[in-house]
Amino acid sequence: RDTALQPLFKTSSSCSKVGDPRPGQPYKGGDFCAFLPDNREGRKTAMLLKKAFERGLTFQIKSCNGEERVTWGLIPHKTSWDGGKARNGYPDAQYLREVGTVL
């Protein structure tokens, strides 16, 4: 396989705020991993993803089986080594262009 960057996001459990689906309710955090190519475009995308994370755009709180939890937001991420585009699999030749458009 090609060399890849592997950003890891850790979110804490907390209480939701105004603007979340159920303000004041506790939610469960988690660890989230993604994959990017380790090249110039991949590193540029990693910096844009970092800015999106810092601005609170990477994740959202959703109700899942009666429990509030942090999930991926609308920014696409490659979260698996395989499975192809349909399963967020890495690599995907179109991904950097697509995520760049979203960012």
CSV table of N, CA, C and O in Angstrom, one decimal, residues 19-71:
chain,number,residue,atom,x,y,z
A,19,GLY,N,-28.6,24.4,19.8
A,19,GLY,CA,-28.3,24.1,18.4
A,19,GLY,C,-28.1,22.7,18.1
A,19,GLY,O,-28.2,22.2,16.9
A,20,ASP,N,-27.9,21.9,19.1
A,20,ASP,CA,-27.8,20.4,19.0
A,20,ASP,C,-29.2,19.8,19.0
A,20,ASP,O,-30.1,20.5,19.5
A,21,PRO,N,-29.3,18.6,18.6
A,21,PRO,CA,-30.7,18.0,18.5
A,21,PRO,C,-31.4,18.0,19.9
A,21,PRO,O,-32.6,18.3,19.9
A,22,ARG,N,-30.8,17.8,21.0
A,22,ARG,CA,-31.4,17.8,22.3
A,22,ARG,C,-30.6,18.5,23.3
A,22,ARG,O,-29.8,17.9,24.0
A,23,PRO,N,-30.7,19.9,23.3
A,23,PRO,CA,-29.8,20.7,24.2
A,23,PRO,C,-29.9,20.2,25.6
A,23,PRO,O,-31.0,19.9,26.1
A,24,GLY,N,-28.8,20.2,26.3
A,24,GLY,CA,-28.7,19.8,27.7
A,24,GLY,C,-28.6,18.4,28.0
A,24,GLY,O,-28.4,18.0,29.1
A,25,GLN,N,-28.8,17.5,27.0
A,25,GLN,CA,-28.7,16.1,27.1
A,25,GLN,C,-27.3,15.6,27.0
A,25,GLN,O,-26.5,16.1,26.2
A,26,PRO,N,-26.9,14.6,27.8
A,26,PRO,CA,-25.5,14.1,27.7
A,26,PRO,C,-25.4,13.3,26.4
A,26,PRO,O,-26.3,12.8,25.9
A,27,TYR,N,-24.1,13.3,25.9
A,27,TYR,CA,-23.8,12.6,24.7
A,27,TYR,C,-22.5,11.9,24.9
A,27,TYR,O,-21.7,12.3,25.7
A,28,LYS,N,-22.3,10.8,24.1
A,28,LYS,CA,-21.1,10.0,24.2
A,28,LYS,C,-20.1,10.4,23.1
A,28,LYS,O,-20.5,10.5,22.0
A,29,GLY,N,-18.9,10.6,23.5
A,29,GLY,CA,-17.8,10.9,22.6
A,29,GLY,C,-17.3,9.7,22.0
A,29,GLY,O,-17.9,8.6,22.1
A,30,GLY,N,-16.1,9.8,21.3
A,30,GLY,CA,-15.5,8.6,20.7
A,30,GLY,C,-14.2,8.9,20.0
A,30,GLY,O,-13.8,10.1,20.0
A,31,ASP,N,-13.5,7.9,19.5
A,31,ASP,CA,-12.3,8.0,18.8
A,31,ASP,C,-12.7,7.8,17.3
A,31,ASP,O,-13.3,6.8,17.0
A,32,PHE,N,-12.2,8.6,16.4
A,32,PHE,CA,-12.5,8.5,15.0
A,32,PHE,C,-11.2,8.6,14.2
A,32,PHE,O,-10.4,9.4,14.5
A,33,CYS,N,-11.1,7.7,13.2
A,33,CYS,CA,-9.8,7.6,12.4
A,33,CYS,C,-10.2,7.8,11.0
A,33,CYS,O,-11.2,7.3,10.5
A,34,ALA,N,-9.3,8.4,10.2
A,34,ALA,CA,-9.5,8.6,8.8
A,34,ALA,C,-8.2,8.4,8.1
A,34,ALA,O,-7.1,8.2,8.7
A,35,PHE,N,-8.2,8.3,6.8
A,35,PHE,CA,-7.0,8.1,6.0
A,35,PHE,C,-6.9,9.1,4.9
A,35,PHE,O,-7.9,9.5,4.2
A,36,LEU,N,-5.6,9.6,4.6
A,36,LEU,CA,-5.3,10.5,3.6
A,36,LEU,C,-4.0,10.1,2.9
A,36,LEU,O,-3.1,9.5,3.6
A,37,PRO,N,-3.8,10.3,1.6
A,37,PRO,CA,-2.5,10.0,1.1
A,37,PRO,C,-1.4,10.9,1.7
A,37,PRO,O,-1.6,12.1,1.9
A,38,ASP,N,-0.2,10.3,1.9
A,38,ASP,CA,0.9,11.1,2.4
A,38,ASP,C,1.7,11.7,1.2
A,38,ASP,O,2.7,11.3,0.8
A,39,ASN,N,1.1,12.8,0.7
A,39,ASN,CA,1.7,13.5,-0.4
A,39,ASN,C,1.3,15.0,-0.2
A,39,ASN,O,0.6,15.3,0.8
A,40,ARG,N,1.7,15.8,-1.1
A,40,ARG,CA,1.5,17.3,-0.9
A,40,ARG,C,0.0,17.6,-0.8
A,40,ARG,O,-0.5,18.3,0.1
A,41,GLU,N,-0.8,17.0,-1.7
A,41,GLU,CA,-2.3,17.3,-1.7
A,41,GLU,C,-2.9,16.7,-0.4
A,41,GLU,O,-3.8,17.3,0.2
A,42,GLY,N,-2.5,15.5,0.0
A,42,GLY,CA,-3.0,14.9,1.3
A,42,GLY,C,-2.7,15.8,2.5
A,42,GLY,O,-3.5,16.0,3.4
A,43,ARG,N,-1.4,16.3,2.6
A,43,ARG,CA,-1.1,17.2,3.7
A,43,ARG,C,-1.9,18.5,3.7
A,43,ARG,O,-2.3,19.0,4.7
A,44,LYS,N,-2.1,19.0,2.5
A,44,LYS,CA,-2.9,20.2,2.3
A,44,LYS,C,-4.3,20.0,2.8
A,44,LYS,O,-4.9,20.8,3.6
A,45,THR,N,-4.9,18.8,2.4
A,45,THR,CA,-6.2,18.4,2.9
A,45,THR,C,-6.3,18.3,4.4
A,45,THR,O,-7.2,18.7,5.0
A,46,ALA,N,-5.2,17.7,4.9
A,46,ALA,CA,-5.1,17.5,6.4
A,46,ALA,C,-5.2,18.8,7.1
A,46,ALA,O,-5.9,18.9,8.2
A,47,MET,N,-4.5,19.8,6.6
A,47,MET,CA,-4.6,21.2,7.2
A,47,MET,C,-6.0,21.8,7.2
A,47,MET,O,-6.5,22.4,8.1
A,48,LEU,N,-6.7,21.6,6.0
A,48,LEU,CA,-8.1,22.1,5.9
A,48,LEU,C,-9.0,21.3,6.8
A,48,LEU,O,-9.9,21.9,7.4
A,49,LEU,N,-8.8,20.0,7.0
A,49,LEU,CA,-9.6,19.2,7.9
A,49,LEU,C,-9.4,19.6,9.3
A,49,LEU,O,-10.3,19.7,10.1
A,50,LYS,N,-8.1,20.0,9.7
A,50,LYS,CA,-7.8,20.5,11.0
A,50,LYS,C,-8.6,21.8,11.3
A,50,LYS,O,-9.2,21.9,12.4
A,51,LYS,N,-8.6,22.7,10.3
A,51,LYS,CA,-9.3,23.9,10.5
A,51,LYS,C,-10.8,23.7,10.7
A,51,LYS,O,-11.5,24.3,11.5
A,52,ALA,N,-11.4,22.7,9.9
A,52,ALA,CA,-12.8,22.4,10.0
A,52,ALA,C,-13.1,21.8,11.4
A,52,ALA,O,-14.1,22.2,12.0
A,53,PHE,N,-12.2,21.0,11.9
A,53,PHE,CA,-12.4,20.4,13.2
A,53,PHE,C,-12.3,21.5,14.3
A,53,PHE,O,-13.2,21.6,15.2
A,54,GLU,N,-11.4,22.4,14.2
A,54,GLU,CA,-11.3,23.5,15.1
A,54,GLU,C,-12.5,24.4,15.1
A,54,GLU,O,-12.9,25.0,16.1
A,55,ARG,N,-13.2,24.5,14.0
A,55,ARG,CA,-14.4,25.3,13.9
A,55,ARG,C,-15.7,24.5,14.2
A,55,ARG,O,-16.8,25.0,14.0
A,56,GLY,N,-15.6,23.3,14.6
A,56,GLY,CA,-16.7,22.5,15.0
A,56,GLY,C,-17.5,22.0,13.8
A,56,GLY,O,-18.7,21.7,14.0
A,57,LEU,N,-16.9,21.8,12.6
A,57,LEU,CA,-17.6,21.4,11.5
A,57,LEU,C,-17.4,19.9,11.1
A,57,LEU,O,-18.1,19.4,10.2
A,58,THR,N,-16.6,19.2,11.8
A,58,THR,CA,-16.3,17.8,11.5
A,58,THR,C,-17.3,16.8,12.0
A,58,THR,O,-17.6,15.8,11.4
A,59,PHE,N,-17.9,17.0,13.2
A,59,PHE,CA,-18.7,16.1,13.8
A,59,PHE,C,-20.1,16.7,14.1
A,59,PHE,O,-20.2,17.9,14.1
A,60,GLN,N,-21.0,15.8,14.4
A,60,GLN,CA,-22.4,16.3,14.8
A,60,GLN,C,-22.9,15.3,15.9
A,60,GLN,O,-22.3,14.2,16.1
A,61,ILE,N,-23.9,15.7,16.6
A,61,ILE,CA,-24.5,14.8,17.6
A,61,ILE,C,-25.8,14.3,17.1
A,61,ILE,O,-26.6,15.0,16.6
A,62,LYS,N,-25.9,13.0,17.1
A,62,LYS,CA,-27.1,12.3,16.6
A,62,LYS,C,-27.6,11.3,17.6
A,62,LYS,O,-26.9,10.8,18.4
A,63,SER,N,-28.9,11.1,17.6
A,63,SER,CA,-29.5,10.1,18.4
A,63,SER,C,-29.4,8.8,17.7
A,63,SER,O,-29.8,8.6,16.6
A,64,CYS,N,-28.8,7.8,18.4
A,64,CYS,CA,-28.6,6.5,17.9
A,64,CYS,C,-29.1,5.4,18.9
A,64,CYS,O,-28.5,5.3,20.0
A,65,ASN,N,-30.1,4.7,18.6
A,65,ASN,CA,-30.7,3.7,19.5
A,65,ASN,C,-31.0,4.3,20.9
A,65,ASN,O,-30.7,3.7,21.9
A,66,GLY,N,-31.6,5.5,20.9
A,66,GLY,CA,-32.0,6.1,22.1
A,66,GLY,C,-30.8,6.8,22.9
A,66,GLY,O,-31.0,7.3,24.0
A,67,GLU,N,-29.6,6.8,22.3
A,67,GLU,CA,-28.5,7.4,23.0
A,67,GLU,C,-27.9,8.5,22.1
A,67,GLU,O,-27.8,8.3,20.9
A,68,GLU,N,-27.6,9.7,22.7
A,68,GLU,CA,-27.0,10.7,21.9
A,68,GLU,C,-25.5,10.4,21.8
A,68,GLU,O,-24.9,10.1,22.8
A,69,ARG,N,-25.0,10.6,20.6
A,69,ARG,CA,-23.5,10.3,20.4
A,69,ARG,C,-23.0,11.2,19.3
A,69,ARG,O,-23.7,11.6,18.4
A,70,VAL,N,-21.6,11.4,19.4
A,70,VAL,CA,-20.9,12.1,18.4
A,70,VAL,C,-20.8,11.2,17.1
A,70,VAL,O,-20.4,10.0,17.3
A,71,THR,N,-21.1,11.7,16.0
A,71,THR,CA,-20.9,11.0,14.7
A,71,THR,C,-20.2,11.9,13.7
A,71,THR,O,-20.1,13.1,13.9
